[in-house]
Amino acid sequence: MNEKFYALSKEKQDKIINAGFRVFSKNSYKKSPMNEIAAEAGISKSLLFFYFKNKKEFYLFLMKTAEEKTRKNVEESGCFEESDIFEMMYKGLIAKTEMMKAYPDMSAFSLKAYYEDDEEVKDELRKIIEPYAKLSTNTIIPPLNPADYKDGLDLAMMYQNMYLASEGYMYQMQNSGKIDVDKVVSDYRKLINFWKELYLK
């Protein structure tokens, strides 16, 4: 990758990154033209190729960027230091919404890239995704005291249910068009409160 990309201001870098996220999130790798990405970014196609030598390099750069930014934001949210599982999930959601403000199409891009099977990129995609995918979410949840929860409750199943519901909600919001981040935060707080009433004694 041309180091001149990093010499750009953050605003210009983000404009190019977001253009890539947007176009690749709507189409397969093969059907995402670089000229459309350049147009979205407000630059010429030749300038885009000045920063990235080809489409493959740019695509893999975007995947690495998405993974790194997600990991950094979630870690910095403090959710992994939280002793309350409900607050841990809420802080994680806040971290995701902050990323959505800056990179609204990043999650949709990541999901599409996860299932991309184009021969040109799939092997290198796996190398980026595999270490992240191997991180077991269940290993970082705080210890759960069964005495705090309703009798006979399967705590592992409870967490899995909350996790999948959270992911499903975010996916639904991302596919509904323009996301109202404040509404997402408000809705999720209501969902957290519902879970507390449902599961806690």
PDB file of C-alpha atoms in Angstrom:
ATOM      1  CA  MET A   1       0.000   0.000   0.000  1.00  0.00           C
ATOM      2  CA  ASN A   2       1.222   3.488  -0.849  1.00  0.00           C
ATOM      3  CA  GLU A   3       2.337   5.289   2.302  1.00  0.00           C
ATOM      4  CA  LYS A   4       0.912   8.467   0.823  1.00  0.00           C
ATOM      5  CA  PHE A   5      -2.500   7.230   1.947  1.00  0.00           C
ATOM      6  CA  TYR A   6      -1.385   7.631   5.557  1.00  0.00           C
ATOM      7  CA  ALA A   7      -0.086  11.100   4.770  1.00  0.00           C
ATOM      8  CA  LEU A   8      -3.674  12.173   4.058  1.00  0.00           C
ATOM      9  CA  SER A   9      -5.709  13.854   6.772  1.00  0.00           C
ATOM     10  CA  LYS A  10      -7.912  11.544   8.848  1.00  0.00           C
ATOM     11  CA  GLU A  11     -10.966  13.136   7.227  1.00  0.00           C
ATOM     12  CA  LYS A  12      -9.759  12.205   3.731  1.00  0.00           C
ATOM     13  CA  GLN A  13      -8.686   8.728   4.831  1.00  0.00           C
ATOM     14  CA  ASP A  14     -12.097   8.093   6.384  1.00  0.00           C
ATOM     15  CA  LYS A  15     -13.859   9.320   3.258  1.00  0.00           C
ATOM     16  CA  ILE A  16     -12.027   6.704   1.172  1.00  0.00           C
ATOM     17  CA  ILE A  17     -12.483   3.988   3.804  1.00  0.00           C
ATOM     18  CA  ASN A  18     -16.208   4.687   4.129  1.00  0.00           C
ATOM     19  CA  ALA A  19     -16.620   4.679   0.348  1.00  0.00           C
ATOM     20  CA  GLY A  20     -15.036   1.231   0.268  1.00  0.00           C
ATOM     21  CA  PHE A  21     -17.180  -0.054   3.114  1.00  0.00           C
ATOM     22  CA  ARG A  22     -20.322   1.268   1.411  1.00  0.00           C
ATOM     23  CA  VAL A  23     -19.716  -0.165  -2.052  1.00  0.00           C
ATOM     24  CA  PHE A  24     -18.350  -3.536  -0.929  1.00  0.00           C
ATOM     25  CA  SER A  25     -21.209  -3.945   1.572  1.00  0.00           C
ATOM     26  CA  LYS A  26     -23.752  -3.711  -1.251  1.00  0.00           C
ATOM     27  CA  ASN A  27     -22.073  -6.032  -3.745  1.00  0.00           C
ATOM     28  CA  SER A  28     -19.832  -9.064  -3.910  1.00  0.00           C
ATOM     29  CA  TYR A  29     -16.098  -8.481  -4.196  1.00  0.00           C
ATOM     30  CA  LYS A  30     -16.147  -9.183  -7.933  1.00  0.00           C
ATOM     31  CA  LYS A  31     -19.106  -6.887  -8.608  1.00  0.00           C
ATOM     32  CA  SER A  32     -17.733  -3.899  -6.687  1.00  0.00           C
ATOM     33  CA  PRO A  33     -16.037  -1.567  -9.203  1.00  0.00           C
ATOM     34  CA  MET A  34     -13.192   0.636  -8.063  1.00  0.00           C
ATOM     35  CA  ASN A  35     -14.505   3.519 -10.168  1.00  0.00           C
ATOM     36  CA  GLU A  36     -17.705   3.496  -8.088  1.00  0.00           C
ATOM     37  CA  ILE A  37     -15.663   3.560  -4.876  1.00  0.00           C
ATOM     38  CA  ALA A  38     -13.573   6.441  -6.213  1.00  0.00           C
ATOM     39  CA  ALA A  39     -16.727   8.358  -7.138  1.00  0.00           C
ATOM     40  CA  GLU A  40     -18.161   7.774  -3.642  1.00  0.00           C
ATOM     41  CA  ALA A  41     -14.911   9.062  -2.148  1.00  0.00           C
ATOM     42  CA  GLY A  42     -14.879  12.094  -4.428  1.00  0.00           C
ATOM     43  CA  ILE A  43     -11.532  11.239  -6.011  1.00  0.00           C
ATOM     44  CA  SER A  44     -10.402   9.885  -9.368  1.00  0.00           C
ATOM     45  CA  LYS A  45      -9.943   6.175  -9.982  1.00  0.00           C
ATOM     46  CA  SER A  46      -6.280   6.766 -10.816  1.00  0.00           C
ATOM     47  CA  LEU A  47      -5.743   8.469  -7.460  1.00  0.00           C
ATOM     48  CA  LEU A  48      -7.360   5.544  -5.653  1.00  0.00           C
ATOM     49  CA  PHE A  49      -4.927   3.234  -7.437  1.00  0.00           C
ATOM     50  CA  PHE A  50      -2.127   5.567  -6.397  1.00  0.00           C
ATOM     51  CA  TYR A  51      -2.965   4.825  -2.770  1.00  0.00           C
ATOM     52  CA  PHE A  52      -3.755   1.118  -3.298  1.00  0.00           C
ATOM     53  CA  LYS A  53      -2.143  -0.835  -6.122  1.00  0.00           C
ATOM     54  CA  ASN A  54      -5.275  -2.908  -6.890  1.00  0.00           C
ATOM     55  CA  LYS A  55      -8.757  -3.808  -5.685  1.00  0.00           C
ATOM     56  CA  LYS A  56      -7.539  -6.826  -3.713  1.00  0.00           C
ATOM     57  CA  GLU A  57      -5.093  -4.771  -1.670  1.00  0.00           C
ATOM     58  CA  PHE A  58      -7.771  -2.182  -0.890  1.00  0.00           C
ATOM     59  CA  TYR A  59     -10.348  -4.831   0.048  1.00  0.00           C
ATOM     60  CA  LEU A  60      -7.994  -6.641   2.439  1.00  0.00           C
ATOM     61  CA  PHE A  61      -6.948  -3.287   3.905  1.00  0.00           C
ATOM     62  CA  LEU A  62     -10.610  -2.542   4.642  1.00  0.00           C
ATOM     63  CA  MET A  63     -11.067  -5.904   6.370  1.00  0.00           C
ATOM     64  CA  LYS A  64      -7.994  -5.361   8.543  1.00  0.00           C
ATOM     65  CA  THR A  65      -9.178  -1.848   9.324  1.00  0.00           C
ATOM     66  CA  ALA A  66     -12.635  -3.082  10.365  1.00  0.00           C
ATOM     67  CA  GLU A  67     -11.166  -5.784  12.608  1.00  0.00           C
ATOM     68  CA  GLU A  68      -8.634  -3.453  14.233  1.00  0.00           C
ATOM     69  CA  LYS A  69     -11.088  -0.620  14.834  1.00  0.00           C
ATOM     70  CA  THR A  70     -13.705  -2.981  16.278  1.00  0.00           C
ATOM     71  CA  ARG A  71     -11.214  -4.595  18.640  1.00  0.00           C
ATOM     72  CA  LYS A  72      -9.774  -1.227  19.745  1.00  0.00           C
ATOM     73  CA  ASN A  73     -13.146   0.436  20.375  1.00  0.00           C
ATOM     74  CA  VAL A  74     -14.606  -2.482  22.306  1.00  0.00           C
ATOM     75  CA  GLU A  75     -11.488  -2.836  24.468  1.00  0.00           C
ATOM     76  CA  GLU A  76     -11.396   0.906  25.187  1.00  0.00           C
ATOM     77  CA  SER A  77     -15.084   0.913  26.150  1.00  0.00           C
ATOM     78  CA  GLY A  78     -14.191  -0.819  29.415  1.00  0.00           C
ATOM     79  CA  CYS A  79     -16.794  -3.501  28.858  1.00  0.00           C
ATOM     80  CA  PHE A  80     -14.323  -6.310  29.579  1.00  0.00           C
ATOM     81  CA  GLU A  81     -13.553  -4.807  32.994  1.00  0.00           C
ATOM     82  CA  GLU A  82     -17.250  -4.659  33.883  1.00  0.00           C
ATOM     83  CA  SER A  83     -18.381  -7.095  36.594  1.00  0.00           C
ATOM     84  CA  ASP A  84     -22.069  -6.830  35.676  1.00  0.00           C
ATOM     85  CA  ILE A  85     -22.903  -8.820  32.539  1.00  0.00           C
ATOM     86  CA  PHE A  86     -25.771  -6.501  31.616  1.00  0.00           C
ATOM     87  CA  GLU A  87     -23.575  -3.411  31.846  1.00  0.00           C
ATOM     88  CA  MET A  88     -20.797  -5.228  29.978  1.00  0.00           C
ATOM     89  CA  MET A  89     -23.151  -5.803  27.058  1.00  0.00           C
ATOM     90  CA  TYR A  90     -24.444  -2.236  27.213  1.00  0.00           C
ATOM     91  CA  LYS A  91     -20.929  -0.760  27.116  1.00  0.00           C
ATOM     92  CA  GLY A  92     -20.100  -3.039  24.191  1.00  0.00           C
ATOM     93  CA  LEU A  93     -23.158  -1.746  22.364  1.00  0.00           C
ATOM     94  CA  ILE A  94     -22.155   1.859  23.044  1.00  0.00           C
ATOM     95  CA  ALA A  95     -18.731   1.126  21.561  1.00  0.00           C
ATOM     96  CA  LYS A  96     -20.384  -0.265  18.431  1.00  0.00           C
ATOM     97  CA  THR A  97     -22.680   2.738  18.054  1.00  0.00           C
ATOM     98  CA  GLU A  98     -19.696   5.082  18.291  1.00  0.00           C
ATOM     99  CA  MET A  99     -18.123   3.191  15.385  1.00  0.00           C
ATOM    100  CA  MET A 100     -21.404   3.388  13.476  1.00  0.00           C
ATOM    101  CA  LYS A 101     -21.272   7.176  13.689  1.00  0.00           C
ATOM    102  CA  ALA A 102     -17.838   7.297  12.082  1.00  0.00           C
ATOM    103  CA  TYR A 103     -18.129   4.221   9.838  1.00  0.00           C
ATOM    104  CA  PRO A 104     -21.843   3.538   9.192  1.00  0.00           C
ATOM    105  CA  ASP A 105     -21.282   0.713   6.675  1.00  0.00           C
ATOM    106  CA  MET A 106     -18.403  -1.054   8.419  1.00  0.00           C
ATOM    107  CA  SER A 107     -20.475  -3.766  10.112  1.00  0.00           C
ATOM    108  CA  ALA A 108     -22.406  -4.561   6.930  1.00  0.00           C
ATOM    109  CA  PHE A 109     -19.105  -4.758   5.050  1.00  0.00           C
ATOM    110  CA  SER A 110     -17.577  -7.085   7.658  1.00  0.00           C
ATOM    111  CA  LEU A 111     -20.569  -9.408   7.553  1.00  0.00           C
ATOM    112  CA  LYS A 112     -20.482  -9.605   3.764  1.00  0.00           C
ATOM    113  CA  ALA A 113     -16.707 -10.115   3.744  1.00  0.00           C
ATOM    114  CA  TYR A 114     -17.026 -12.930   6.279  1.00  0.00           C
ATOM    115  CA  TYR A 115     -18.990 -14.967   3.723  1.00  0.00           C
ATOM    116  CA  GLU A 116     -17.037 -13.833   0.643  1.00  0.00           C
ATOM    117  CA  ASP A 117     -15.885 -16.847  -1.369  1.00  0.00           C
ATOM    118  CA  ASP A 118     -14.119 -15.206  -4.313  1.00  0.00           C
ATOM    119  CA  GLU A 119     -10.936 -17.168  -5.049  1.00  0.00           C
ATOM    120  CA  GLU A 120      -8.899 -13.985  -5.343  1.00  0.00           C
ATOM    121  CA  VAL A 121      -9.400 -12.957  -1.716  1.00  0.00           C
ATOM    122  CA  LYS A 122     -10.955 -15.771   0.330  1.00  0.00           C
ATOM    123  CA  ASP A 123      -7.720 -17.364   1.595  1.00  0.00           C
ATOM    124  CA  GLU A 124      -6.263 -14.081   2.783  1.00  0.00           C
ATOM    125  CA  LEU A 125      -9.599 -13.061   4.270  1.00  0.00           C
ATOM    126  CA  ARG A 126      -9.558 -16.232   6.372  1.00  0.00           C
ATOM    127  CA  LYS A 127      -6.117 -15.295   7.711  1.00  0.00           C
ATOM    128  CA  ILE A 128      -7.509 -11.963   8.904  1.00  0.00           C
ATOM    129  CA  ILE A 129     -10.769 -13.352  10.255  1.00  0.00           C
ATOM    130  CA  GLU A 130      -9.556 -16.582  11.876  1.00  0.00           C
ATOM    131  CA  PRO A 131      -7.708 -15.124  14.897  1.00  0.00           C
ATOM    132  CA  TYR A 132     -10.663 -12.848  15.625  1.00  0.00           C
ATOM    133  CA  ALA A 133     -13.219 -15.627  15.147  1.00  0.00           C
ATOM    134  CA  LYS A 134     -11.320 -17.908  17.525  1.00  0.00           C
ATOM    135  CA  LEU A 135     -11.804 -15.488  20.393  1.00  0.00           C
ATOM    136  CA  SER A 136     -14.564 -17.103  22.416  1.00  0.00           C
ATOM    137  CA  THR A 137     -16.970 -14.463  23.652  1.00  0.00           C
ATOM    138  CA  ASN A 138     -17.869 -16.755  26.531  1.00  0.00           C
ATOM    139  CA  THR A 139     -14.310 -16.579  27.907  1.00  0.00           C
ATOM    140  CA  ILE A 140     -14.559 -12.853  28.579  1.00  0.00           C
ATOM    141  CA  ILE A 141     -17.955 -12.670  30.272  1.00  0.00           C
ATOM    142  CA  PRO A 142     -17.784 -11.842  33.994  1.00  0.00           C
ATOM    143  CA  PRO A 143     -18.358 -14.643  36.518  1.00  0.00           C
ATOM    144  CA  LEU A 144     -22.066 -15.230  36.977  1.00  0.00           C
ATOM    145  CA  ASN A 145     -23.337 -16.082  40.454  1.00  0.00           C
ATOM    146  CA  PRO A 146     -26.293 -18.484  40.098  1.00  0.00           C
ATOM    147  CA  ALA A 147     -27.719 -17.106  43.363  1.00  0.00           C
ATOM    148  CA  ASP A 148     -28.377 -13.767  41.621  1.00  0.00           C
ATOM    149  CA  TYR A 149     -30.580 -15.349  38.969  1.00  0.00           C
ATOM    150  CA  LYS A 150     -33.878 -17.172  38.947  1.00  0.00           C
ATOM    151  CA  ASP A 151     -33.715 -20.755  40.148  1.00  0.00           C
ATOM    152  CA  GLY A 152     -32.844 -23.371  37.553  1.00  0.00           C
ATOM    153  CA  LEU A 153     -31.794 -20.831  34.932  1.00  0.00           C
ATOM    154  CA  ASP A 154     -29.181 -22.055  32.429  1.00  0.00           C
ATOM    155  CA  LEU A 155     -26.752 -19.120  32.580  1.00  0.00           C
ATOM    156  CA  ALA A 156     -24.831 -20.116  29.462  1.00  0.00           C
ATOM    157  CA  MET A 157     -28.082 -20.303  27.513  1.00  0.00           C
ATOM    158  CA  MET A 158     -29.191 -16.966  28.983  1.00  0.00           C
ATOM    159  CA  TYR A 159     -26.009 -15.276  27.780  1.00  0.00           C
ATOM    160  CA  GLN A 160     -26.207 -16.885  24.347  1.00  0.00           C
ATOM    161  CA  ASN A 161     -29.803 -15.697  24.026  1.00  0.00           C
ATOM    162  CA  MET A 162     -28.871 -12.123  24.957  1.00  0.00           C
ATOM    163  CA  TYR A 163     -25.845 -12.130  22.672  1.00  0.00           C
ATOM    164  CA  LEU A 164     -27.758 -13.411  19.642  1.00  0.00           C
ATOM    165  CA  ALA A 165     -30.640 -11.016  20.315  1.00  0.00           C
ATOM    166  CA  SER A 166     -28.160  -8.115  20.456  1.00  0.00           C
ATOM    167  CA  GLU A 167     -26.489  -9.142  17.199  1.00  0.00           C
ATOM    168  CA  GLY A 168     -29.862  -9.655  15.526  1.00  0.00           C
ATOM    169  CA  TYR A 169     -31.075  -6.242  16.636  1.00  0.00           C
ATOM    170  CA  MET A 170     -27.932  -4.538  15.320  1.00  0.00           C
ATOM    171  CA  TYR A 171     -28.204  -6.390  12.025  1.00  0.00           C
ATOM    172  CA  GLN A 172     -31.847  -5.347  11.670  1.00  0.00           C
ATOM    173  CA  MET A 173     -30.999  -1.711  12.364  1.00  0.00           C
ATOM    174  CA  GLN A 174     -28.115  -1.717   9.891  1.00  0.00           C
ATOM    175  CA  ASN A 175     -30.380  -3.041   7.160  1.00  0.00           C
ATOM    176  CA  SER A 176     -33.197  -0.586   7.820  1.00  0.00           C
ATOM    177  CA  GLY A 177     -31.486   2.327   6.093  1.00  0.00           C
ATOM    178  CA  LYS A 178     -30.085   5.315   7.939  1.00  0.00           C
ATOM    179  CA  ILE A 179     -29.449   4.407  11.569  1.00  0.00           C
ATOM    180  CA  ASP A 180     -30.704   6.607  14.399  1.00  0.00           C
ATOM    181  CA  VAL A 181     -27.898   5.971  16.888  1.00  0.00           C
ATOM    182  CA  ASP A 182     -29.750   7.616  19.782  1.00  0.00           C
ATOM    183  CA  LYS A 183     -32.729   5.334  19.174  1.00  0.00           C
ATOM    184  CA  VAL A 184     -30.460   2.283  19.092  1.00  0.00           C
ATOM    185  CA  VAL A 185     -28.979   3.226  22.468  1.00  0.00           C
ATOM    186  CA  SER A 186     -32.422   3.924  23.958  1.00  0.00           C
ATOM    187  CA  ASP A 187     -33.892   0.676  22.610  1.00  0.00           C
ATOM    188  CA  TYR A 188     -30.962  -1.343  23.893  1.00  0.00           C
ATOM    189  CA  ARG A 189     -31.231   0.148  27.376  1.00  0.00           C
ATOM    190  CA  LYS A 190     -34.885  -0.929  27.414  1.00  0.00           C
ATOM    191  CA  LEU A 191     -33.838  -4.405  26.301  1.00  0.00           C
ATOM    192  CA  ILE A 192     -31.214  -4.576  29.072  1.00  0.00           C
ATOM    193  CA  ASN A 193     -33.845  -3.603  31.650  1.00  0.00           C
ATOM    194  CA  PHE A 194     -36.203  -6.252  30.253  1.00  0.00           C
ATOM    195  CA  TRP A 195     -33.497  -8.917  30.613  1.00  0.00           C
ATOM    196  CA  LYS A 196     -32.837  -7.856  34.195  1.00  0.00           C
ATOM    197  CA  GLU A 197     -36.522  -8.257  35.078  1.00  0.00           C
ATOM    198  CA  LEU A 198     -36.692 -11.552  33.220  1.00  0.00           C
ATOM    199  CA  TYR A 199     -33.563 -13.226  34.627  1.00  0.00           C
ATOM    200  CA  LEU A 200     -32.634 -11.660  37.968  1.00  0.00           C
ATOM    201  CA  LYS A 201     -34.278 -12.601  41.247  1.00  0.00           C
TER     202      LYS A 201
END
